[in-house]
């Protein structure tokens, strides 16, 4: 069965999407709710989450393009009153398509936009400073149309996130000078909406424009971008049925796999999970449960922050990662803590809430992000070499399914041989522990794996159809001591009646040699 329906992968222009017959997940109820308030808003969401499409939908609405909304929820809400489908002057700033690697790139983008609007409203101030040109255009647009202006800013923070420290301060100053106009010219404005990945601390627009309301973590706007479970089923049932047939599974099993792989984003606590639309639509288009989130590349600024932070990846899956709302919503570029950036860029999401301490519990949103992120962690704990990667998950899994403990040991030894050589002994131990953690977490895609999480549990237990492995790791002791701990603590007792082959493995890591010095199997 070949479906001819068009999925809107990479289509960020609402008018193009509608006119060319792409499938649209109806978000126009949010458009109506926001537009009728007459206020100013900020929305933060991770990249590839549909912010640009939503902003483009707002643009089409304020430009009075009623014909584009036929059959959508907003047609019923808007009605045919005298104020319905009014046309306003729209100033749409798109910072999403520009590479901000030069010192004047930000000013160049602003100038390009102003030149476009000067062709409509007059270029009498074309030689004036950027902010003066903008103020003049606002006044002229209101005079010409008789309607207050709408300001839409897409990915306002892109020029800030892509800048080094020196250029960042320059771009912040340009931003402040240009957009401070919005505060002093408020009486010329009908509506203001900004989107971005982060809410930058100390960026003037958030302090100067007092009425700018941040809706990023409000429950009522949890589903403003992305795709909810009901939207998935209501809109994409034919594609899900086709994928289920392709995978030789039933419809409900297919839904469950899609949910585990791509769902799980929460932008407030006690709200419905939201699918990442980019990954979900690619999976439905390709008819494959692929890893799409990282295809666009891990942002350089995130990797640099990770390398400098000494981040301990194990903390995420222990369930102990908490952060207050003020930390995860207000980004400061010189904060050494990478957690706020991980949340705002979509590598972590809200999974719970501690009311007593008013803190959010954070975790990976889904398997796609979890396993993709873990795979990209390994280069930062291991030396890069040209020889074959010892962290070949497929080979690890096949070895453990076959009971090939010697080959499994050799792969661990190859990994530990690549550990870097920091002077700090604590860093050596952390790298050693993180390599073990990453290996077994990645194995968890294909086997039942439990990482040590509480007193009285082995460091790791791995279960396959034919084997149960109980691992205990020591550092600068002996493999025999590790095995003895398995015996003394009774880690194997729950498997006494199990028909599978039970293997107890004690491992010792020599921190001076940066290698396994003992591996005993019983």
Short mmCIF file of C-alpha atoms in Angstrom, two decimals:
data_model
loop_
_atom_site.label_atom_id
_atom_site.label_comp_id
_atom_site.label_asym_id
_atom_site.label_seq_id
_atom_site.Cartn_x
_atom_site.Cartn_y
_atom_site.Cartn_z
CA UNK A 1 0.00 0.00 0.00
CA UNK A 2 1.47 3.32 -1.09
CA UNK A 3 -0.01 6.45 0.46
CA UNK A 4 -0.04 9.64 -1.59
CA UNK A 5 -0.64 12.00 1.33
CA UNK A 6 2.01 14.68 1.78
CA UNK A 7 3.68 14.95 5.17
CA UNK A 8 4.98 18.41 6.01
CA UNK A 9 8.59 17.52 6.80
CA UNK A 10 10.65 20.71 6.78
CA UNK A 11 7.72 22.84 5.55
CA UNK A 12 7.64 25.86 7.87
CA UNK A 13 5.45 28.18 5.79
CA UNK A 14 1.74 27.82 6.60
CA UNK A 15 0.55 29.26 3.30
CA UNK A 16 2.72 26.88 1.29
CA UNK A 17 1.60 23.96 3.43
CA UNK A 18 -2.08 24.66 2.83
CA UNK A 19 -1.90 25.62 -0.85
CA UNK A 20 0.25 22.60 -1.78
CA UNK A 21 -1.93 20.10 0.07
CA UNK A 22 0.31 18.99 2.94
CA UNK A 23 -1.28 17.39 5.99
CA UNK A 24 -1.76 19.98 8.73
CA UNK A 25 -2.18 19.26 12.43
CA UNK A 26 -4.69 21.92 13.43
CA UNK A 27 -3.19 24.36 15.97
CA UNK A 28 -5.43 27.29 15.02
CA UNK A 29 -7.33 27.25 18.31
CA UNK A 30 -4.10 28.46 19.93
CA UNK A 31 -3.77 31.13 17.22
CA UNK A 32 -7.24 32.46 17.98
CA UNK A 33 -6.75 32.39 21.75
CA UNK A 34 -3.47 34.33 21.59
CA UNK A 35 -4.47 36.76 18.83
CA UNK A 36 -7.63 37.88 20.57
CA UNK A 37 -5.78 38.68 23.79
CA UNK A 38 -3.89 41.58 22.22
CA UNK A 39 -0.88 40.91 24.43
CA UNK A 40 2.82 40.20 23.87
CA UNK A 41 4.17 36.65 24.21
CA UNK A 42 7.32 34.58 24.29
CA UNK A 43 7.44 30.85 23.52
CA UNK A 44 10.45 28.62 24.07
CA UNK A 45 10.62 25.18 22.45
CA UNK A 46 13.48 22.95 21.27
CA UNK A 47 14.66 23.09 17.66
CA UNK A 48 12.63 21.22 15.05
CA UNK A 49 9.49 21.48 17.16
CA UNK A 50 7.22 23.53 14.90
CA UNK A 51 7.79 27.04 16.26
CA UNK A 52 8.37 28.51 12.81
CA UNK A 53 5.21 26.93 11.40
CA UNK A 54 3.14 28.25 14.28
CA UNK A 55 4.55 31.75 13.80
CA UNK A 56 3.82 31.51 10.08
CA UNK A 57 0.23 30.55 10.93
CA UNK A 58 -0.07 33.66 13.10
CA UNK A 59 1.26 35.69 10.19
CA UNK A 60 -1.34 34.33 7.76
CA UNK A 61 -4.09 35.05 10.27
CA UNK A 62 -3.05 38.67 10.88
CA UNK A 63 -2.65 39.21 7.14
CA UNK A 64 -6.35 38.32 6.81
CA UNK A 65 -5.85 35.29 4.56
CA UNK A 66 -9.16 33.69 5.46
CA UNK A 67 -9.10 31.29 2.50
CA UNK A 68 -6.13 29.40 4.01
CA UNK A 69 -8.11 28.44 7.12
CA UNK A 70 -11.06 26.69 5.48
CA UNK A 71 -12.11 23.66 7.54
CA UNK A 72 -9.88 24.53 10.50
CA UNK A 73 -10.99 25.20 14.05
CA UNK A 74 -10.39 28.94 13.85
CA UNK A 75 -13.08 29.38 11.17
CA UNK A 76 -15.70 28.38 13.71
CA UNK A 77 -14.13 30.50 16.46
CA UNK A 78 -13.61 33.63 14.34
CA UNK A 79 -17.09 33.68 12.87
CA UNK A 80 -18.23 36.47 10.53
CA UNK A 81 -18.41 39.46 12.85
CA UNK A 82 -17.22 42.94 11.85
CA UNK A 83 -13.79 42.35 13.43
CA UNK A 84 -13.26 38.93 11.79
CA UNK A 85 -10.32 38.42 9.43
CA UNK A 86 -8.97 41.94 9.67
CA UNK A 87 -5.70 42.67 7.88
CA UNK A 88 -2.87 44.22 9.91
CA UNK A 89 0.63 45.36 8.96
CA UNK A 90 2.90 42.45 9.91
CA UNK A 91 6.63 42.81 10.65
CA UNK A 92 7.98 39.27 10.48
CA UNK A 93 11.61 38.82 11.58
CA UNK A 94 13.07 35.46 10.55
CA UNK A 95 16.48 34.75 12.08
CA UNK A 96 16.25 31.03 11.41
CA UNK A 97 17.90 30.88 7.99
CA UNK A 98 21.00 32.99 8.63
CA UNK A 99 24.44 31.80 9.71
CA UNK A 100 25.66 34.22 12.39
CA UNK A 101 29.39 33.55 12.19
CA UNK A 102 30.47 37.07 11.21
CA UNK A 103 30.51 40.19 13.36
CA UNK A 104 27.96 42.06 11.25
CA UNK A 105 25.61 39.17 10.36
CA UNK A 106 22.91 40.25 12.82
CA UNK A 107 22.82 43.82 11.50
CA UNK A 108 22.73 42.51 7.93
CA UNK A 109 19.62 40.42 8.64
CA UNK A 110 17.87 43.36 10.30
CA UNK A 111 18.77 45.60 7.36
CA UNK A 112 17.39 43.08 4.84
CA UNK A 113 14.06 43.00 6.65
CA UNK A 114 13.85 46.79 6.92
CA UNK A 115 14.63 47.20 3.22
CA UNK A 116 11.72 44.91 2.36
CA UNK A 117 9.28 46.98 4.43
CA UNK A 118 10.71 50.28 3.21
CA UNK A 119 9.66 49.24 -0.30
CA UNK A 120 6.08 49.20 1.04
CA UNK A 121 5.94 52.08 3.53
CA UNK A 122 8.70 54.40 2.30
CA UNK A 123 12.49 54.58 2.52
CA UNK A 124 12.90 58.17 3.62
CA UNK A 125 15.01 57.04 6.59
CA UNK A 126 17.02 54.36 4.81
CA UNK A 127 20.35 55.95 5.75
CA UNK A 128 19.47 56.29 9.45
CA UNK A 129 20.54 53.84 12.18
CA UNK A 130 18.65 50.53 12.19
CA UNK A 131 16.51 51.27 15.24
CA UNK A 132 15.48 54.67 13.87
CA UNK A 133 14.46 53.09 10.55
CA UNK A 134 12.36 50.54 12.46
CA UNK A 135 10.58 53.20 14.52
CA UNK A 136 9.82 55.20 11.40
CA UNK A 137 8.38 52.14 9.63
CA UNK A 138 6.14 51.30 12.60
CA UNK A 139 4.63 54.76 12.58
CA UNK A 140 4.24 54.82 8.79
CA UNK A 141 2.62 51.37 8.69
CA UNK A 142 0.01 52.46 11.22
CA UNK A 143 -0.62 55.72 9.35
CA UNK A 144 -0.97 53.99 5.96
CA UNK A 145 -3.17 51.07 7.06
CA UNK A 146 -5.04 52.59 9.95
CA UNK A 147 -4.25 49.43 11.94
CA UNK A 148 -1.71 48.79 14.67
CA UNK A 149 1.28 46.63 13.76
CA UNK A 150 1.95 42.96 14.51
CA UNK A 151 5.53 41.98 15.41
CA UNK A 152 6.55 38.32 14.92
CA UNK A 153 10.12 37.25 15.69
CA UNK A 154 11.21 33.73 14.76
CA UNK A 155 14.21 32.23 16.61
CA UNK A 156 15.18 35.52 18.21
CA UNK A 157 18.14 33.89 20.03
CA UNK A 158 19.84 32.21 17.08
CA UNK A 159 22.35 35.04 16.71
CA UNK A 160 23.15 34.75 20.42
CA UNK A 161 23.52 30.98 20.62
CA UNK A 162 25.82 30.86 17.59
CA UNK A 163 28.15 33.60 18.84
CA UNK A 164 31.41 33.40 20.71
CA UNK A 165 31.65 35.47 23.90
CA UNK A 166 32.89 38.63 22.16
CA UNK A 167 30.34 38.53 19.38
CA UNK A 168 27.61 37.58 21.86
CA UNK A 169 28.02 40.86 23.74
CA UNK A 170 27.97 42.75 20.45
CA UNK A 171 24.79 41.02 19.26
CA UNK A 172 23.10 41.55 22.62
CA UNK A 173 23.84 45.27 22.36
CA UNK A 174 22.42 45.40 18.81
CA UNK A 175 19.37 43.44 19.94
CA UNK A 176 18.80 45.80 22.86
CA UNK A 177 19.11 48.92 20.73
CA UNK A 178 16.80 47.64 18.00
CA UNK A 179 13.99 45.92 19.90
CA UNK A 180 13.79 48.42 22.77
CA UNK A 181 11.54 50.21 20.27
CA UNK A 182 8.79 47.77 21.21
CA UNK A 183 8.59 49.23 24.70
CA UNK A 184 8.48 52.92 23.81
CA UNK A 185 6.18 52.41 20.80
CA UNK A 186 3.73 50.09 22.51
CA UNK A 187 0.73 52.23 21.49
CA UNK A 188 1.50 51.38 17.83
CA UNK A 189 1.37 47.62 18.44
CA UNK A 190 -1.51 45.17 18.06
CA UNK A 191 0.32 41.94 18.96
CA UNK A 192 3.87 40.72 19.64
CA UNK A 193 5.09 37.12 19.57
CA UNK A 194 8.69 35.88 19.90
CA UNK A 195 9.98 32.34 19.66
CA UNK A 196 13.35 30.86 20.55
CA UNK A 197 15.13 27.90 22.09
CA UNK A 198 16.14 29.82 25.21
CA UNK A 199 15.09 32.74 27.31
CA UNK A 200 18.39 34.57 27.64
CA UNK A 201 19.13 36.10 31.00
CA UNK A 202 19.68 39.85 30.89
CA UNK A 203 18.55 40.27 27.27
CA UNK A 204 16.82 43.61 27.27
CA UNK A 205 13.56 42.64 25.64
CA UNK A 206 12.57 40.50 28.63
CA UNK A 207 13.22 43.29 31.11
CA UNK A 208 12.27 46.32 28.99
CA UNK A 209 9.05 44.91 27.55
CA UNK A 210 7.30 44.30 30.85
CA UNK A 211 4.11 42.96 29.35
CA UNK A 212 5.90 40.17 27.41
CA UNK A 213 4.30 37.01 28.80
CA UNK A 214 6.32 33.79 28.80
CA UNK A 215 3.89 30.95 28.02
CA UNK A 216 6.60 28.29 27.60
CA UNK A 217 5.74 26.35 30.77
CA UNK A 218 2.03 27.10 31.11
CA UNK A 219 -0.10 23.91 31.04
CA UNK A 220 -2.66 25.54 28.71
CA UNK A 221 0.04 25.84 26.02
CA UNK A 222 1.78 22.48 26.50
CA UNK A 223 0.55 21.27 23.09
CA UNK A 224 0.95 24.51 21.12
CA UNK A 225 3.81 22.90 19.16
CA UNK A 226 4.52 19.23 18.60
CA UNK A 227 1.91 16.49 18.20
CA UNK A 228 -0.25 15.03 20.97
CA UNK A 229 -1.39 11.41 21.08
CA UNK A 230 -4.92 12.27 20.01
CA UNK A 231 -3.62 14.44 17.14
CA UNK A 232 -1.41 11.56 16.03
CA UNK A 233 -4.28 9.08 15.87
CA UNK A 234 -6.82 11.53 14.42
CA UNK A 235 -4.48 12.82 11.71
CA UNK A 236 -2.09 10.00 10.79
CA UNK A 237 -3.99 6.72 11.17
CA UNK A 238 -3.35 5.66 7.51
CA UNK A 239 0.41 6.14 7.95
CA UNK A 240 0.40 4.27 11.28
CA UNK A 241 -1.52 1.37 9.72
CA UNK A 242 0.98 1.22 6.88
CA UNK A 243 3.93 1.26 9.31
CA UNK A 244 2.33 -1.51 11.38
CA UNK A 245 1.95 -3.61 8.24
CA UNK A 246 5.56 -2.90 7.26
CA UNK A 247 6.81 -4.00 10.71
CA UNK A 248 4.42 -6.98 10.87
CA UNK A 249 2.82 -5.76 14.12
CA UNK A 250 -0.70 -4.69 15.04
CA UNK A 251 -1.89 -1.08 15.21
CA UNK A 252 -1.70 -0.75 19.01
CA UNK A 253 1.81 -2.22 19.15
CA UNK A 254 2.90 0.23 16.48
CA UNK A 255 1.43 3.13 18.47
CA UNK A 256 3.26 1.92 21.56
CA UNK A 257 6.60 1.82 19.71
CA UNK A 258 6.04 5.29 18.27
CA UNK A 259 5.23 6.61 21.74
CA UNK A 260 8.33 5.05 23.30
CA UNK A 261 10.56 6.31 20.52
CA UNK A 262 9.32 9.86 19.86
CA UNK A 263 6.79 10.92 22.54
CA UNK A 264 7.46 12.09 26.08
CA UNK A 265 8.06 15.84 25.91
CA UNK A 266 6.42 17.74 28.75
CA UNK A 267 6.67 21.52 29.09
CA UNK A 268 4.79 21.61 32.37
CA UNK A 269 4.10 18.95 35.00
CA UNK A 270 0.95 16.81 34.96
CA UNK A 271 0.40 17.43 31.26
CA UNK A 272 0.01 15.13 28.26
CA UNK A 273 3.20 14.04 26.53
CA UNK A 274 4.00 15.63 23.16
CA UNK A 275 5.73 14.02 20.16
CA UNK A 276 8.68 15.65 18.48
CA UNK A 277 7.06 16.40 15.06
CA UNK A 278 10.29 16.27 13.06
CA UNK A 279 11.18 12.74 14.17
CA UNK A 280 7.60 11.46 14.12
CA UNK A 281 6.85 12.68 10.60
CA UNK A 282 10.15 11.32 9.30
CA UNK A 283 9.35 7.92 10.81
CA UNK A 284 5.91 7.88 9.18
CA UNK A 285 7.32 9.06 5.86
CA UNK A 286 10.19 6.53 5.85
CA UNK A 287 8.06 3.79 7.41
CA UNK A 288 10.90 3.12 9.83
CA UNK A 289 11.61 3.67 13.53
CA UNK A 290 14.73 5.68 12.76
CA UNK A 291 16.93 8.06 14.75
CA UNK A 292 16.18 11.49 13.29
CA UNK A 293 16.67 13.95 16.15
CA UNK A 294 20.45 14.02 15.77
CA UNK A 295 20.52 14.12 11.96
CA UNK A 296 20.55 17.91 12.10
CA UNK A 297 23.65 17.76 14.29
CA UNK A 298 24.31 18.32 17.96
CA UNK A 299 24.74 22.07 18.48
CA UNK A 300 28.36 23.11 18.99
CA UNK A 301 27.53 25.33 21.94
CA UNK A 302 25.97 22.37 23.77
CA UNK A 303 28.97 20.12 23.21
CA UNK A 304 31.36 22.80 24.39
CA UNK A 305 29.32 23.33 27.53
CA UNK A 306 29.24 19.57 28.12
CA UNK A 307 33.03 19.24 27.81
CA UNK A 308 33.67 22.05 30.30
CA UNK A 309 31.14 20.96 32.89
CA UNK A 310 32.45 17.53 33.94
CA UNK A 311 28.88 16.31 33.47
CA UNK A 312 28.04 12.95 35.06
CA UNK A 313 25.63 11.23 32.67
CA UNK A 314 24.56 8.69 35.31
CA UNK A 315 22.70 11.33 37.29
CA UNK A 316 19.94 11.55 34.67
CA UNK A 317 18.77 7.95 34.86
CA UNK A 318 19.06 7.80 38.65
CA UNK A 319 15.99 10.01 38.81
CA UNK A 320 17.86 12.56 40.93
CA UNK A 321 18.05 15.38 38.41
CA UNK A 322 15.99 18.34 39.63
CA UNK A 323 15.98 22.01 38.73
CA UNK A 324 13.90 25.01 39.76
CA UNK A 325 11.78 26.81 37.18
CA UNK A 326 13.94 29.94 37.34
CA UNK A 327 16.96 27.85 36.35
CA UNK A 328 15.47 26.00 33.40
CA UNK A 329 13.59 28.95 31.92
CA UNK A 330 16.18 31.72 32.14
CA UNK A 331 19.42 30.90 30.33
CA UNK A 332 22.70 32.58 31.23
CA UNK A 333 25.57 31.82 28.86
CA UNK A 334 28.23 31.89 31.60
CA UNK A 335 26.42 29.41 33.86
CA UNK A 336 28.70 26.33 34.12
CA UNK A 337 25.71 24.08 34.83
CA UNK A 338 24.68 22.44 31.50
CA UNK A 339 21.26 21.25 32.74
CA UNK A 340 19.26 24.39 31.79
CA UNK A 341 20.67 24.23 28.28
CA UNK A 342 19.96 20.49 28.04
CA UNK A 343 16.32 21.16 28.95
CA UNK A 344 15.80 24.11 26.64
CA UNK A 345 17.37 22.35 23.66
CA UNK A 346 15.22 19.23 24.10
CA UNK A 347 17.72 16.69 25.43
CA UNK A 348 15.90 16.65 28.77
CA UNK A 349 12.26 17.24 29.58
CA UNK A 350 9.96 17.44 32.62
CA UNK A 351 9.00 14.07 34.12
CA UNK A 352 7.85 15.07 37.59
CA UNK A 353 7.53 17.86 40.15
CA UNK A 354 8.55 18.22 43.79
CA UNK A 355 5.94 20.56 45.31
CA UNK A 356 7.80 21.00 48.59
CA UNK A 357 10.94 22.35 46.92
CA UNK A 358 9.17 23.64 43.79
CA UNK A 359 11.60 21.78 41.56
CA UNK A 360 11.11 19.88 38.30
CA UNK A 361 12.39 16.35 37.79
CA UNK A 362 14.18 16.05 34.44
CA UNK A 363 14.91 13.01 32.27
CA UNK A 364 15.37 12.02 28.65
CA UNK A 365 12.05 12.49 26.80
CA UNK A 366 12.19 9.23 24.83
CA UNK A 367 14.40 6.44 23.52
CA UNK A 368 15.46 8.31 20.40
CA UNK A 369 17.00 11.15 22.39
CA UNK A 370 18.29 8.92 25.18
CA UNK A 371 20.24 6.47 23.04
CA UNK A 372 21.31 9.05 20.49
CA UNK A 373 22.66 11.26 23.24
CA UNK A 374 24.52 8.41 24.94
CA UNK A 375 26.20 7.46 21.67
CA UNK A 376 27.40 11.03 21.26
CA UNK A 377 28.75 11.13 24.79
CA UNK A 378 31.40 8.49 24.11
CA UNK A 379 33.82 10.69 22.11
CA UNK A 380 34.10 12.99 25.12
CA UNK A 381 35.12 10.20 27.49
CA UNK A 382 37.36 8.32 25.04
CA UNK A 383 40.31 9.20 22.82
CA UNK A 384 39.38 9.34 19.12
CA UNK A 385 41.29 6.83 16.98
CA UNK A 386 41.13 5.63 13.39
CA UNK A 387 40.74 1.95 14.24
CA UNK A 388 37.26 0.35 14.38
CA UNK A 389 35.06 1.64 17.17
CA UNK A 390 35.07 -0.83 20.09
CA UNK A 391 31.71 0.55 21.18
CA UNK A 392 29.93 -1.36 18.45
CA UNK A 393 26.60 -1.97 20.16
CA UNK A 394 25.56 -4.67 17.71
CA UNK A 395 28.71 -6.70 18.44
CA UNK A 396 28.31 -6.18 22.18
CA UNK A 397 24.72 -7.43 22.03
CA UNK A 398 25.57 -10.46 19.89
CA UNK A 399 28.41 -11.42 22.26
CA UNK A 400 26.20 -11.22 25.30
CA UNK A 401 23.37 -13.13 23.62
CA UNK A 402 25.79 -15.94 22.79
CA UNK A 403 27.49 -16.03 26.19
CA UNK A 404 30.81 -14.98 24.65
CA UNK A 405 32.27 -13.39 27.78
CA UNK A 406 35.86 -13.35 26.47
CA UNK A 407 34.94 -11.25 23.47
CA UNK A 408 32.83 -9.05 25.73
CA UNK A 409 35.87 -8.58 27.97
CA UNK A 410 38.10 -7.69 25.01
CA UNK A 411 35.69 -4.99 23.91
CA UNK A 412 35.70 -3.45 27.39
CA UNK A 413 39.50 -3.52 27.42
CA UNK A 414 39.59 -1.73 24.06
CA UNK A 415 37.25 0.94 25.42
CA UNK A 416 39.25 1.49 28.61
CA UNK A 417 42.46 1.74 26.59
CA UNK A 418 41.02 4.90 25.07
CA UNK A 419 40.37 6.66 28.35
CA UNK A 420 42.06 10.07 28.45
CA UNK A 421 44.86 10.74 30.93
CA UNK A 422 43.81 13.60 33.18
CA UNK A 423 45.91 14.47 36.22
CA UNK A 424 42.84 14.42 38.44
CA UNK A 425 42.35 10.90 39.80
CA UNK A 426 38.69 11.64 40.43
CA UNK A 427 38.23 12.41 36.73
CA UNK A 428 39.83 9.05 35.83
CA UNK A 429 37.32 7.24 38.01
CA UNK A 430 34.40 9.24 36.63
CA UNK A 431 35.42 8.44 33.04
CA UNK A 432 35.75 4.76 33.93
CA UNK A 433 32.29 4.72 35.50
CA UNK A 434 30.72 6.67 32.65
CA UNK A 435 32.07 4.25 30.02
CA UNK A 436 30.52 1.31 31.91
CA UNK A 437 27.28 3.22 32.30
CA UNK A 438 27.06 4.16 28.61
CA UNK A 439 27.78 0.60 27.43
CA UNK A 440 25.04 -0.95 29.52
CA UNK A 441 22.53 1.80 28.85
CA UNK A 442 23.02 1.28 25.11
CA UNK A 443 22.68 -2.47 25.58
CA UNK A 444 19.34 -1.71 27.17
CA UNK A 445 17.91 -1.05 23.72
CA UNK A 446 18.14 -4.76 22.97
CA UNK A 447 18.32 -6.54 26.34
CA UNK A 448 16.83 -6.16 29.79
CA UNK A 449 19.43 -4.12 31.64
CA UNK A 450 19.36 -2.74 35.16
CA UNK A 451 22.07 -0.33 36.24
CA UNK A 452 23.01 -0.16 39.91
CA UNK A 453 20.59 2.29 41.54
CA UNK A 454 20.23 1.34 45.21
CA UNK A 455 22.11 -0.34 48.02
CA UNK A 456 22.03 -4.11 47.78
CA UNK A 457 21.98 -4.35 44.00
CA UNK A 458 24.74 -5.53 41.71
CA UNK A 459 26.45 -2.92 39.56
CA UNK A 460 24.60 -4.27 36.55
CA UNK A 461 22.32 -7.18 35.65
CA UNK A 462 21.72 -8.06 31.99
CA UNK A 463 19.08 -10.56 30.88
CA UNK A 464 18.68 -12.20 27.47
CA UNK A 465 16.52 -15.12 26.36
CA UNK A 466 19.26 -17.62 27.29
CA UNK A 467 21.52 -15.89 29.81
CA UNK A 468 21.49 -13.82 33.00
CA UNK A 469 24.69 -11.84 33.68
CA UNK A 470 25.47 -10.31 37.07
CA UNK A 471 28.31 -7.79 36.88
CA UNK A 472 30.25 -6.24 39.75
CA UNK A 473 32.98 -3.68 38.99
CA UNK A 474 35.88 -2.72 41.25
CA UNK A 475 38.64 -0.17 40.90
CA UNK A 476 42.18 -0.94 42.10
CA UNK A 477 41.07 -4.05 43.99
CA UNK A 478 40.54 -7.48 42.40
CA UNK A 479 38.09 -9.43 40.29
CA UNK A 480 37.92 -12.03 43.10
CA UNK A 481 36.69 -9.36 45.53
CA UNK A 482 34.02 -8.37 43.01
CA UNK A 483 32.87 -11.99 42.68
CA UNK A 484 32.88 -12.43 46.44
CA UNK A 485 30.60 -9.42 46.81
CA UNK A 486 28.12 -11.01 44.39
CA UNK A 487 28.11 -14.11 46.60
CA UNK A 488 28.04 -12.30 49.96
CA UNK A 489 25.25 -9.95 48.97
CA UNK A 490 23.13 -12.69 47.40
CA UNK A 491 22.70 -10.89 44.09
CA UNK A 492 22.02 -14.20 42.32
CA UNK A 493 19.28 -15.46 44.67
CA UNK A 494 16.35 -14.04 42.63
CA UNK A 495 17.51 -16.26 39.74
CA UNK A 496 17.89 -19.54 41.68
CA UNK A 497 14.95 -21.17 39.88
CA UNK A 498 15.62 -19.52 36.53
CA UNK A 499 16.30 -21.98 33.70
CA UNK A 500 18.63 -19.61 31.89
CA UNK A 501 22.40 -19.86 32.25
CA UNK A 502 23.58 -17.64 35.11
CA UNK A 503 27.00 -16.00 34.78
CA UNK A 504 28.59 -13.97 37.58
CA UNK A 505 31.33 -11.65 36.35
CA UNK A 506 33.75 -9.82 38.60
CA UNK A 507 35.80 -7.05 36.98
CA UNK A 508 38.66 -4.93 38.30
CA UNK A 509 39.91 -1.76 36.66
CA UNK A 510 43.49 -0.64 37.26
CA UNK A 511 43.45 3.18 37.31
CA UNK A 512 47.22 3.46 36.78
CA UNK A 513 47.22 1.20 33.73
CA UNK A 514 43.83 2.49 32.54
CA UNK A 515 42.80 -1.06 31.78
CA UNK A 516 41.07 -4.17 33.09
CA UNK A 517 43.49 -6.08 35.32
CA UNK A 518 41.06 -8.79 36.36
CA UNK A 519 38.05 -10.50 34.77
CA UNK A 520 36.62 -13.55 36.48
CA UNK A 521 33.56 -15.51 35.39
CA UNK A 522 31.79 -18.04 37.60
#
